[in-house]
Every structure is written in structure tokens, then in C-alpha cells.
Short mmCIF file of C-alpha atoms in Angstrom, two decimals:
data_model
loop_
_atom_site.label_atom_id
_atom_site.label_comp_id
_atom_site.label_asym_id
_atom_site.label_seq_id
_atom_site.Cartn_x
_atom_site.Cartn_y
_atom_site.Cartn_z
CA MET I 1 41.96 31.86 -3.50
CA LYS I 2 40.88 30.02 -0.28
CA TYR I 3 42.31 26.76 0.41
CA ARG I 4 41.70 24.27 3.21
CA ASN I 5 44.38 21.70 4.35
CA GLU I 6 43.56 18.88 6.50
CA LEU I 7 44.92 15.53 7.28
CA ILE I 8 42.38 12.83 6.18
CA GLU I 9 42.66 9.57 8.26
CA GLY I 10 40.40 6.61 8.98
CA ARG I 11 37.30 7.85 7.43
CA GLY I 12 35.05 4.70 7.36
CA SER I 13 36.46 2.59 4.82
CA LYS I 14 38.84 5.18 3.36
CA LYS I 15 42.40 5.30 4.69
CA LEU I 16 43.90 8.46 3.09
CA PRO I 17 47.15 9.56 5.25
CA PHE I 18 47.79 12.43 3.16
CA LEU I 19 47.18 16.19 2.95
CA LEU I 20 44.24 17.18 1.00
CA PHE I 21 44.36 20.67 -0.36
CA LEU I 22 40.79 21.65 -1.32
CA CYS I 23 39.71 24.82 -3.26
CA THR I 24 36.74 25.91 -0.93
CA GLU I 25 36.00 29.20 -2.89
CA ASN I 26 32.53 28.79 -4.57
CA VAL I 27 32.20 25.34 -3.17
CA ASP I 28 29.83 24.62 -0.04
CA MET I 29 31.77 22.46 1.86
CA SER I 30 29.61 23.56 4.95
CA LYS I 31 27.38 20.37 5.17
CA ARG I 32 28.50 17.32 6.70
CA ILE I 33 25.42 15.18 6.84
CA LEU I 34 24.96 12.35 9.12
CA ILE I 35 22.41 9.85 7.86
CA THR I 36 21.47 7.22 10.37
CA GLY I 37 20.14 3.74 8.92
CA GLY I 38 21.67 4.52 5.56
CA ALA I 39 22.39 0.75 4.92
CA GLY I 40 18.71 0.00 5.28
CA PHE I 41 15.87 0.02 2.48
CA ILE I 42 15.10 3.75 2.44
CA GLY I 43 18.16 5.04 3.99
CA SER I 44 20.49 3.53 1.13
CA HIS I 45 18.10 5.36 -1.48
CA VAL I 46 18.54 8.47 0.63
CA VAL I 47 22.37 8.09 0.85
CA ARG I 48 22.54 7.61 -2.77
CA LEU I 49 20.83 10.46 -3.78
CA PHE I 50 22.65 12.99 -1.36
CA VAL I 51 26.11 11.40 -2.43
CA GLN I 52 25.33 11.80 -6.07
CA GLN I 53 23.05 15.12 -6.08
CA TYR I 54 25.44 17.03 -3.73
CA PRO I 55 29.20 16.15 -4.55
CA ALA I 56 30.33 18.87 -2.17
CA TYR I 57 28.55 17.64 0.80
CA GLN I 58 30.21 15.02 3.07
CA ILE I 59 27.69 12.28 3.73
CA VAL I 60 28.52 9.92 6.58
CA ASN I 61 26.21 6.76 6.69
CA LEU I 62 25.82 5.50 10.22
CA ASP I 63 24.38 2.07 10.64
CA CYS I 64 24.97 -0.83 13.01
CA LEU I 65 24.05 -3.25 10.27
CA THR I 66 21.38 -5.52 11.88
CA TYR I 67 19.58 -8.04 9.71
CA ALA I 68 17.86 -5.17 7.60
CA GLY I 69 21.15 -3.13 7.01
CA ASN I 70 22.98 -4.25 3.89
CA LEU I 71 26.17 -2.20 2.63
CA ALA I 72 25.93 -4.12 -0.57
CA ASN I 73 22.87 -1.87 -1.25
CA LEU I 74 25.43 0.95 -1.89
CA LYS I 75 27.98 -0.80 -3.88
CA ASP I 76 27.64 1.84 -6.60
CA ILE I 77 28.83 4.95 -4.54
CA GLU I 78 30.91 3.30 -1.80
CA GLN I 79 34.03 4.60 -3.61
CA SER I 80 32.69 8.23 -3.84
CA PRO I 81 35.02 10.59 -2.21
CA ASN I 82 32.13 12.39 -0.42
CA TYR I 83 30.92 9.34 1.15
CA PHE I 84 32.00 7.58 4.58
CA PHE I 85 30.59 4.79 6.62
CA GLU I 86 30.49 4.32 10.27
CA LYS I 87 29.38 1.01 11.85
CA VAL I 88 27.83 2.50 14.91
CA ASN I 89 24.67 1.60 17.01
CA ILE I 90 22.60 4.60 17.86
CA LEU I 91 22.27 3.34 21.60
CA ASP I 92 26.10 3.82 21.89
CA VAL I 93 26.45 7.50 23.11
CA PRO I 94 30.01 7.62 23.25
CA ALA I 95 30.53 6.32 19.84
CA LEU I 96 27.84 8.96 18.52
CA GLU I 97 29.81 11.71 20.19
CA GLN I 98 32.89 10.44 18.51
CA VAL I 99 31.30 10.58 15.01
CA PHE I 100 29.87 14.14 15.69
CA LYS I 101 33.46 15.21 16.55
CA LYS I 102 35.38 13.30 13.86
CA TYR I 103 33.24 14.69 10.85
CA ASP I 104 32.19 17.82 12.54
CA ILE I 105 28.50 17.07 11.76
CA THR I 106 26.23 19.77 10.89
CA ASP I 107 22.95 18.11 9.93
CA VAL I 108 21.23 14.82 10.64
CA LEU I 109 18.86 12.79 8.50
CA HIS I 110 17.59 10.26 11.03
CA LEU I 111 16.26 7.09 9.39
CA ALA I 112 17.59 4.21 11.74
CA ALA I 113 14.67 2.28 13.43
CA GLU I 114 13.29 -1.14 13.96
CA SER I 115 10.30 -0.84 11.45
CA HIS I 116 8.48 -4.40 11.05
CA VAL I 117 5.33 -4.44 12.81
CA ASP I 118 5.31 -8.54 13.34
CA ARG I 119 8.81 -8.13 14.96
CA SER I 120 7.57 -5.53 17.32
CA ILE I 121 4.63 -7.65 18.46
CA VAL I 122 7.04 -10.38 19.42
CA SER I 123 9.84 -8.15 20.67
CA PRO I 124 8.36 -4.61 21.84
CA LEU I 125 11.40 -3.76 23.89
CA ASP I 126 13.70 -3.74 20.79
CA PHE I 127 11.59 -1.01 19.51
CA VAL I 128 11.59 0.95 22.50
CA TYR I 129 15.28 0.74 22.63
CA THR I 130 16.06 1.77 19.29
CA ASN I 131 13.25 3.89 18.03
CA VAL I 132 12.84 5.69 21.48
CA ILE I 133 16.10 5.70 23.40
CA GLY I 134 18.21 5.72 20.13
CA THR I 135 16.37 8.90 18.90
CA VAL I 136 16.88 10.79 22.17
CA ASN I 137 20.55 9.62 22.11
CA LEU I 138 20.73 11.38 18.76
CA LEU I 139 19.09 14.51 19.94
CA ASN I 140 21.07 14.97 22.90
CA THR I 141 24.31 14.57 20.92
CA ALA I 142 23.13 16.98 18.38
CA LYS I 143 21.71 19.62 20.97
CA THR I 144 25.13 19.21 22.90
CA TYR I 145 27.70 19.43 19.71
CA TRP I 146 25.68 22.44 18.24
CA LYS I 147 24.95 24.33 21.35
CA GLU I 148 26.93 27.38 20.09
CA ASN I 149 25.20 27.98 16.99
CA LEU I 150 21.84 25.76 16.87
CA ALA I 151 20.35 27.72 14.05
CA GLU I 152 23.05 26.63 11.56
CA HIS I 153 22.07 23.29 11.90
CA ARG I 154 18.70 20.70 10.97
CA PHE I 155 17.89 17.62 12.73
CA TYR I 156 15.37 15.76 10.28
CA HIS I 157 13.43 12.73 11.66
CA ILE I 158 11.79 10.58 9.35
CA SER I 159 8.85 8.69 10.72
CA THR I 160 5.59 6.82 9.39
CA ASP I 161 2.01 7.27 8.86
CA GLU I 162 1.08 4.31 11.51
CA VAL I 163 1.60 6.72 14.27
CA TYR I 164 -1.90 7.99 13.42
CA GLY I 165 -3.60 4.66 13.90
CA THR I 166 -6.37 3.54 11.62
CA LEU I 167 -9.01 5.05 9.19
CA GLY I 168 -12.48 3.97 8.29
CA ASP I 169 -13.61 3.82 4.65
CA THR I 170 -13.14 7.56 4.35
CA GLY I 171 -10.77 10.46 5.27
CA LEU I 172 -7.06 11.01 5.23
CA PHE I 173 -4.25 11.54 7.65
CA THR I 174 -3.16 14.97 7.77
CA GLU I 175 -0.47 16.89 9.69
CA GLN I 176 -3.14 17.77 12.50
CA THR I 177 -4.34 14.09 12.74
CA PRO I 178 -4.10 13.16 16.70
CA TYR I 179 -1.74 10.37 17.31
CA ALA I 180 -3.20 6.79 18.07
CA PRO I 181 -0.80 4.10 17.66
CA ASN I 182 -1.96 0.53 17.65
CA SER I 183 1.12 -1.64 17.58
CA PRO I 184 4.31 -1.52 19.58
CA TYR I 185 6.00 -0.37 16.33
CA SER I 186 4.00 2.56 15.82
CA ALA I 187 3.82 3.38 19.58
CA SER I 188 7.59 3.52 19.58
CA LYS I 189 7.68 5.93 16.47
CA ALA I 190 5.04 8.01 17.92
CA SER I 191 7.03 8.43 21.04
CA SER I 192 10.21 9.30 19.02
CA ASP I 193 8.13 11.96 17.11
CA HIS I 194 6.84 13.49 20.38
CA PHE I 195 10.71 13.70 21.60
CA VAL I 196 11.72 15.31 18.60
CA ARG I 197 8.96 18.00 18.76
CA ALA I 198 9.68 18.50 22.50
CA TYR I 199 13.29 19.21 21.66
CA HIS I 200 12.45 21.74 19.26
CA GLU I 201 10.01 23.36 21.81
CA THR I 202 12.09 23.07 24.99
CA TYR I 203 15.57 23.63 23.54
CA HIS I 204 15.04 25.25 20.42
CA LEU I 205 16.64 22.57 18.14
CA PRO I 206 15.81 23.19 14.72
CA VAL I 207 14.05 20.17 13.64
CA VAL I 208 11.59 18.84 10.84
CA ILE I 209 9.48 15.65 10.83
CA SER I 210 7.94 13.92 8.10
CA ASN I 211 5.47 11.15 8.09
CA CYS I 212 5.34 8.67 5.23
CA SER I 213 3.20 5.94 3.68
CA ASN I 214 4.24 2.41 2.99
CA ASN I 215 7.24 2.30 0.95
CA TYR I 216 8.26 -0.08 -1.75
CA GLY I 217 10.87 -0.31 -4.45
CA PRO I 218 14.43 -1.79 -5.12
CA PHE I 219 16.54 -3.11 -2.12
CA HIS I 220 13.74 -3.85 0.03
CA PHE I 221 14.44 -6.62 2.68
CA PRO I 222 12.10 -9.46 1.91
CA GLU I 223 9.71 -9.44 4.89
CA LYS I 224 7.42 -6.88 3.97
CA LEU I 225 4.57 -7.71 1.56
CA ILE I 226 5.99 -6.69 -1.80
CA PRO I 227 9.33 -8.07 -1.87
CA LEU I 228 8.24 -11.10 0.26
CA PHE I 229 5.56 -12.10 -2.32
CA ILE I 230 7.95 -11.43 -5.44
CA ASN I 231 10.31 -13.93 -3.81
CA ASN I 232 7.78 -16.42 -3.00
CA ILE I 233 6.20 -16.29 -6.38
CA ILE I 234 9.74 -16.78 -7.90
CA HIS I 235 10.02 -19.98 -5.95
CA GLN I 236 6.31 -20.86 -6.21
CA LYS I 237 5.63 -20.75 -2.46
CA PRO I 238 2.59 -19.70 -0.60
CA LEU I 239 1.47 -16.03 -0.49
CA PRO I 240 0.07 -15.49 3.09
CA VAL I 241 -2.52 -12.71 3.04
CA TYR I 242 -3.69 -11.69 6.46
CA GLY I 243 -7.38 -11.87 7.46
CA ASP I 244 -9.62 -11.05 4.37
CA GLY I 245 -7.11 -9.15 2.61
CA LYS I 246 -9.13 -6.03 2.61
CA ASN I 247 -6.75 -3.98 4.79
CA THR I 248 -5.82 -0.83 2.85
CA ARG I 249 -2.54 0.99 2.44
CA ASP I 250 -1.15 3.99 0.53
CA TRP I 251 1.92 2.97 -1.45
CA LEU I 252 4.96 5.19 -2.06
CA TYR I 253 7.73 4.35 -4.46
CA VAL I 254 11.05 4.71 -2.36
CA ILE I 255 12.96 6.70 -4.82
CA ASP I 256 10.11 9.31 -4.80
CA HIS I 257 10.36 9.20 -0.97
CA ALA I 258 14.04 9.99 -1.19
CA ARG I 259 13.25 13.01 -3.30
CA ALA I 260 10.86 14.24 -0.96
CA ILE I 261 13.46 13.87 1.96
CA ASP I 262 15.72 15.88 -0.16
CA VAL I 263 13.00 18.81 -0.57
CA VAL I 264 11.93 18.62 3.16
CA PHE I 265 15.60 18.88 4.38
CA HIS I 266 16.58 21.81 2.05
CA GLN I 267 13.37 23.63 1.88
CA GLY I 268 11.16 22.65 5.11
CA LYS I 269 10.51 24.84 7.85
CA ASN I 270 11.70 24.22 11.31
CA GLY I 271 9.23 22.70 13.56
CA GLU I 272 7.06 21.75 10.82
CA THR I 273 5.72 18.20 9.86
CA TYR I 274 5.32 16.99 6.20
CA ASN I 275 3.14 14.19 5.39
CA ILE I 276 4.59 12.25 2.49
CA GLY I 277 2.26 9.87 0.48
CA GLY I 278 2.08 8.28 -3.03
CA PHE I 279 -1.63 8.93 -3.59
CA ASN I 280 -1.86 5.14 -4.21
CA GLU I 281 -4.57 3.35 -2.08
CA TRP I 282 -4.69 -0.29 -2.56
CA LYS I 283 -6.45 -3.09 -0.62
CA ASN I 284 -3.93 -5.68 0.15
CA ILE I 285 -5.79 -8.38 -2.23
CA ASP I 286 -6.04 -6.30 -4.92
CA LEU I 287 -2.24 -5.36 -4.74
CA VAL I 288 -1.59 -9.13 -4.50
CA GLN I 289 -3.73 -9.80 -7.46
CA LEU I 290 -2.04 -7.29 -9.52
CA LEU I 291 1.44 -8.48 -8.39
CA CYS I 292 0.52 -12.09 -9.17
CA ARG I 293 -0.57 -11.01 -12.76
CA LEU I 294 2.64 -8.84 -13.45
CA MET I 295 4.69 -11.53 -12.10
CA ASP I 296 2.92 -14.33 -14.41
CA GLU I 297 3.52 -11.92 -17.60
CA LYS I 298 7.26 -11.22 -16.58
CA LEU I 299 8.16 -14.92 -15.92
CA GLY I 300 6.18 -16.09 -18.81
CA ARG I 301 3.96 -18.35 -16.67
CA ASP I 302 0.17 -19.19 -17.52
CA PRO I 303 -2.31 -16.58 -16.34
CA GLY I 304 -3.44 -17.31 -12.76
CA THR I 305 -0.47 -19.51 -11.88
CA SER I 306 0.84 -17.29 -9.16
CA ALA I 307 -2.80 -16.35 -7.89
CA ARG I 308 -3.21 -19.92 -6.85
CA LEU I 309 -0.59 -19.49 -4.39
CA ILE I 310 -2.56 -17.08 -2.45
CA THR I 311 -3.22 -18.45 1.16
CA TYR I 312 -5.45 -16.82 3.59
CA VAL I 313 -3.91 -16.54 7.33
CA LYS I 314 -5.07 -15.59 10.67
CA ASP I 315 -4.95 -11.75 10.84
CA ARG I 316 -2.25 -10.15 13.27
CA PRO I 317 -3.26 -8.41 16.35
CA GLY I 318 -3.77 -4.85 16.17
CA HIS I 319 -3.81 -4.79 12.31
CA ASP I 320 -5.02 -1.47 11.15
CA LEU I 321 -7.60 -1.41 8.58
CA ARG I 322 -6.70 1.58 6.38
CA TYR I 323 -3.86 4.13 6.16
CA ALA I 324 -4.14 7.08 3.65
CA ILE I 325 -1.93 10.04 3.61
CA ASP I 326 -2.87 13.56 2.54
CA ALA I 327 0.14 14.99 0.90
CA THR I 328 -1.33 18.39 0.16
CA LYS I 329 0.95 20.34 2.30
CA ILE I 330 4.19 19.07 0.73
CA ASN I 331 2.88 19.43 -2.70
CA ARG I 332 1.57 23.11 -2.06
CA GLU I 333 4.50 24.47 0.16
CA LEU I 334 7.28 22.61 -1.42
CA GLY I 335 6.37 21.54 -4.73
CA TRP I 336 6.82 17.74 -4.33
CA LYS I 337 4.51 15.11 -5.82
CA PRO I 338 5.21 11.54 -6.79
CA SER I 339 6.68 10.85 -10.32
CA VAL I 340 4.91 7.31 -10.81
CA THR I 341 1.64 5.70 -10.77
CA PHE I 342 1.67 2.57 -8.38
CA GLU I 343 1.22 0.18 -11.52
CA GLU I 344 4.51 1.88 -12.83
CA GLY I 345 6.44 1.65 -9.90
CA LEU I 346 5.49 -1.91 -9.08
CA SER I 347 6.50 -2.98 -12.44
CA LYS I 348 9.92 -1.23 -12.06
CA THR I 349 10.34 -2.89 -8.70
CA ILE I 350 9.48 -6.49 -10.02
CA ASP I 351 12.10 -5.83 -12.90
CA TRP I 352 14.73 -5.00 -10.35
CA TYR I 353 14.15 -8.16 -8.19
CA LEU I 354 14.15 -10.29 -11.46
CA ASP I 355 17.40 -8.72 -12.74
CA ASN I 356 18.94 -8.95 -9.18
CA LYS I 357 18.24 -12.50 -8.05
CA GLU I 358 21.73 -12.75 -6.59
CA TRP I 359 21.10 -9.86 -4.10
CA LEU I 360 17.63 -11.56 -3.31
CA GLU I 361 19.37 -14.93 -2.54
CA GLN I 362 22.01 -13.29 -0.54
CA VAL I 363 19.58 -11.47 1.77
CA THR I 364 17.37 -14.57 2.04
CA SER I 365 20.40 -16.79 2.97
CA GLY I 366 21.94 -14.30 5.44
CA ASP I 367 25.25 -14.24 3.18
CA TYR I 368 24.82 -10.50 2.85
CA GLN I 369 25.86 -9.87 6.44
CA HIS I 370 29.46 -11.05 5.58
CA TYR I 371 29.65 -7.96 3.18
CA TYR I 372 31.15 -5.60 5.88
CA GLU I 373 33.93 -7.91 6.99
CA LYS I 374 34.78 -8.54 3.35
CA MET I 375 34.85 -4.92 2.32
CA TYR I 376 35.88 -3.03 5.44
CA HIS I 377 37.95 -5.59 7.12
CA GLN I 378 36.51 -5.20 10.54
CA SER I 379 35.08 -7.20 13.05
#
């Protein structure tokens, strides 16, 4: 029988000053996965899935807790023995190096990013720093720390379909679609994608990339369309629709996205890109009309009540007309496909927000930002 003993001390929120004796025979303790941005919308779902699905893995959630990072998203798993949290900004290279050394990180799932297009138009440099320089910092840290045995590791970069630019009335984004970003946000993500690919080609870093369509679901910060409009409908506030409302997006249920990330991480081929889409194209105005109808039904309001809140506003600069993902490759090669239709996923999402109004009130008031201090007793 093989045992490993180690002194465990100061792992994130856990202070365990004792010798831990672990039986390692027939147990895979080889993966110590760093998930960046794990307190965010998509990241929290990925952290939860990996913590629950792989109890033998050590999952380290690294997040600097900006306005969109909320540790309350992970209340249900924060005491799990294989979960650890580190409050670190990916711009802080010494701190990244310390985390890699502290946990002996074997793999990275990189989700940390500034992601709101409107914010990128106002402050593009924030997106350059986090999405480009932050990604390069992670690549450099991984390359240096793994240099003795690169082949045993994986750097998985999660990106967006917005790097491909815009489509007309027909066609789909494939993995071969040329990059043509139209906003500071998408330009920063395109740049980070290129750096990840370059590190694979130049330094042989084992990487995979995935580009996803618009995500929706529980724990989404209410600055994006669906959670914003749910919150506004609850409080009977205007629903601001850009332009004529005909911009079209492919919608992906966030739990399905987390499942796809799991599949790509474990089965994807190094150097490959995988597009992840929901096969759910909707014009914004049609989506809003459906959302209004479902909200009226669930809130017991007269039909048409919420639709009267729709307000058309000036279109934003560089607003792409249409995104649509061709997810054939990940389906054919790795066997992944969405588990719900958009109507099913939207109904589940609305139910979650209506059942979690306290969470919604906390994030819209900013009170959620005190959660870290309360739970972790750190500044």
C-alpha cells in the first residue's frame, strides 16, 4: 500500500496544520488544476463541475474578485476537501508563480477575462491588460514551471466566438473562419488566442482552445442581456434593446458549456481549437419577446405586461449583426452536444433567478463584494 504524507497549511480558506496521510493506490492525485476566473459566471460552473465530478483532483480557483467575481456562486462546494481558493490577479506574476509552486499545478483552465463589450468600448486598456497581458503571464508561468516535462500537462484557453467578427444572413463560424474582431473586447480575446497558439508552435506548450457562443444561465451578472432583462422585468423597469433588435446570437446554456469544457480538457487534442455552440440562433427582439412572455406567465402578470417595457435605444458602436457557431467538430470528434433547447434552458434560468432573488439583490447592490472578507477574513 502506498501512502503520501504532507503538511497541509494555508490552502486558500482552509487552515489545516496537521499531517494528512493519503492512500494513493488506485487514486488519481496527479491532477492539480488551476481554474482562473473561477468565481465568475462560466468559471463558477466549471469549478463546481470539476470539484464534484473529480474528487481525486485538487481544484484551485484563482480569481481577483472584480465586480463580476462572486464567491457566493460557490457556497455549495466551498468546504469540499479538494477545493481551494486564491485571491490573485493574473497581472501579478510573482503571485502566479507562488500559486504554481504552492499547489504544484499540473494543468490550467484559463477563463479569467474582462468580457463585457460595452465596458471595453469605454475602457479598452483594461481589456488589453487582463485578456492579453494576463494570458501571456499565465503562459509564461506555465511554460517555466512545466519545462522539465511539458507533455504531462495541459493549458486550456477558453475564448469566444466574437473573435470571428460578424456574419451575414447565412453561414456559420467554423474553426477555420478567419479572425476579424470588431470590438476592443473581441480584439483582446483574439490576441490572447493567437498568443496561446504561438506558445504551442514556438515552445511546444500543450494547449487547447475553445470558442463559445453566448452563454446564459444561473449566476450570470446582470449586465448581460438575459439576466439584466429578468431583473428589469421583476422591477418593471425599461428593457433597452439596441438598434432594431435584429442582431442575432447563438445561445449556449452555461451548464452545457461546462460539460463541453470537461470533455475538451480530457479528450481534446493538443494544438486544436473546438467551437462550442448551442444550435440556438435567436434575434434579440425575438428572444426578448419570449422572455417577456415567460416572465408574465411565471409572475402571474397579464399577457403583454412585460413587453410594454421594451424600449429601443441607439445601437452601440461596432455591434456585430450575427454570430452562429458550427459545433460539428466537437460533436463528431468528442461526442458533445447540448442537453437542452433554448426554450428549456431559458425557462430553467428564469426559475433560478426567481428562486434566488436574494442573490440578485446582493449583486445589484454590490453587497456580494463583502462575501470574501466575511468568509475568508482577509483584506
